[in-house]
N, C-alpha and C. Protein backbone atom coordinates (compact mmCIF):
# COMPACT_ATOMS: atom_id res chain seq x y z
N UNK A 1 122.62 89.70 87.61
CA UNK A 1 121.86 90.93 87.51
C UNK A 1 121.31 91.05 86.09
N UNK A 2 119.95 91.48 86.00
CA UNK A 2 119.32 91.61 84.68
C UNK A 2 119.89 92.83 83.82
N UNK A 3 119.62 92.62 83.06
CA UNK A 3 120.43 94.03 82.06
C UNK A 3 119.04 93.99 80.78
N UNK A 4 118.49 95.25 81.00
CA UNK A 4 117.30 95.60 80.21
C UNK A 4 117.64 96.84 79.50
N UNK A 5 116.90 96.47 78.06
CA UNK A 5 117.95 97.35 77.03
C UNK A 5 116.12 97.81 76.42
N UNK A 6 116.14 99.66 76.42
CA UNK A 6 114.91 100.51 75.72
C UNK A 6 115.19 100.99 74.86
N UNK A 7 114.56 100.72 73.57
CA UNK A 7 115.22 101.93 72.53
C UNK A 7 113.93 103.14 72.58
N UNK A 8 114.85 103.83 72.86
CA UNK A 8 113.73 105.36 72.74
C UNK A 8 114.59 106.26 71.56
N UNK A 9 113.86 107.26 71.25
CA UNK A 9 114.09 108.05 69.67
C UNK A 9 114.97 109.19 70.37
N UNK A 10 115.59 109.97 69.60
CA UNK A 10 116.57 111.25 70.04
C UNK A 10 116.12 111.98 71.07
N UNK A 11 115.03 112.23 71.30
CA UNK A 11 114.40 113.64 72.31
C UNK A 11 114.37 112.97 73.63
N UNK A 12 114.04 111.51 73.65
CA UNK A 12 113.59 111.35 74.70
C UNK A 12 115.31 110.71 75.35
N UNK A 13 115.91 110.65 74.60
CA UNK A 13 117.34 109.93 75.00
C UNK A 13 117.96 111.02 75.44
N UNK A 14 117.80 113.00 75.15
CA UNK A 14 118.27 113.67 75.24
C UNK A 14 117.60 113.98 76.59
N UNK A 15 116.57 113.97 76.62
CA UNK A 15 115.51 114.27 77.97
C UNK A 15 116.27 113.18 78.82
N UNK A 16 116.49 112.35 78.71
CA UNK A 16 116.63 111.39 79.89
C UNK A 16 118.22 111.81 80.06
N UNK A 17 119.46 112.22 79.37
CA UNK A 17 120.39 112.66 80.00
C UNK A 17 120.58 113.78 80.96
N UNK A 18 119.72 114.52 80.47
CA UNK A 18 119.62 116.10 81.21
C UNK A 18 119.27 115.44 82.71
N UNK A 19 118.14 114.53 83.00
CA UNK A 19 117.83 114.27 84.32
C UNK A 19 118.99 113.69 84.48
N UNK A 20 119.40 112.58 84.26
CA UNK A 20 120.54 111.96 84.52
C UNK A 20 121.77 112.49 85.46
N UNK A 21 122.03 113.92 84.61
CA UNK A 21 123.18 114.74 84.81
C UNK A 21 122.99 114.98 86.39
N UNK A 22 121.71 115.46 86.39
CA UNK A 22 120.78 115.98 87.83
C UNK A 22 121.26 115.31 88.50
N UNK A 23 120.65 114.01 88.43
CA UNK A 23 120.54 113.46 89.66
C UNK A 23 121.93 112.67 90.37
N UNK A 24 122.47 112.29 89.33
CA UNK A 24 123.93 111.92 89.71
C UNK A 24 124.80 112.83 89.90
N UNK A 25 124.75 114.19 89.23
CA UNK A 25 126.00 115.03 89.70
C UNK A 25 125.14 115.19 91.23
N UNK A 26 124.15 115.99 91.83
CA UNK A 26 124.14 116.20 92.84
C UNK A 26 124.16 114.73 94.23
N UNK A 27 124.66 114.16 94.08
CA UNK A 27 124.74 112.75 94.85
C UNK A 27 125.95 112.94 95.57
N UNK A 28 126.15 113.51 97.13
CA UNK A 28 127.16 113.40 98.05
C UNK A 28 127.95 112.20 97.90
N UNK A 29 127.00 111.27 97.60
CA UNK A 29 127.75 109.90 98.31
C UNK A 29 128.31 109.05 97.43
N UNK A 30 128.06 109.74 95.75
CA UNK A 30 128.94 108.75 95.02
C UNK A 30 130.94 108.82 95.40
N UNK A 31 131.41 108.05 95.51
CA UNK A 31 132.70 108.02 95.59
C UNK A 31 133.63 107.57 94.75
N UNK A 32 134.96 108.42 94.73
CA UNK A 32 135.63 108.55 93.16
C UNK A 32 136.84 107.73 93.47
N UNK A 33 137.43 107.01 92.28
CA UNK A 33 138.97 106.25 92.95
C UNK A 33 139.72 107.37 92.59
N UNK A 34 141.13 107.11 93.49
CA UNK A 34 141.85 108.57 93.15
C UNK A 34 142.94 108.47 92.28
N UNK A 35 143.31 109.56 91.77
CA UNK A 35 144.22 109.08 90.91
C UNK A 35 145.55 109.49 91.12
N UNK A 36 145.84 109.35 92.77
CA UNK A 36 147.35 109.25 92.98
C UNK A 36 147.88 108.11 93.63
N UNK A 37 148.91 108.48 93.59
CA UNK A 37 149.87 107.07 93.39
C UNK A 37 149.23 105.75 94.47
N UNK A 38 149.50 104.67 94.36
CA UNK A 38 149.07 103.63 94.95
C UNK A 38 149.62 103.42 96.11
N UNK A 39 149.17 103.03 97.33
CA UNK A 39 149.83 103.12 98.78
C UNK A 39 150.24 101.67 98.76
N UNK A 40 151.54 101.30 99.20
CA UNK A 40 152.33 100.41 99.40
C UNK A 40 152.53 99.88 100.82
């Protein structure tokens, strides 16, 4: 898999988290590992 690296200046790195936040917090379908005990 390619891995592509942008340098952008403070505002726009700050702009691009705010969407970020968006669009990944509202995502049903990401799924979390849990953090209780391990099933045996």
């Amino acid at each position: 898999m390619p891995i592509a690296v942008r340098v952008v200046n403070d505002q726009e790195f700050a702009a691009w988290v705010e969407t970020a936040k968006k669009k990944f917090a509202a995502n049903p379908a990401n799924s979390f590992a849990s953090a209780g005990a391990a099933a045996q």
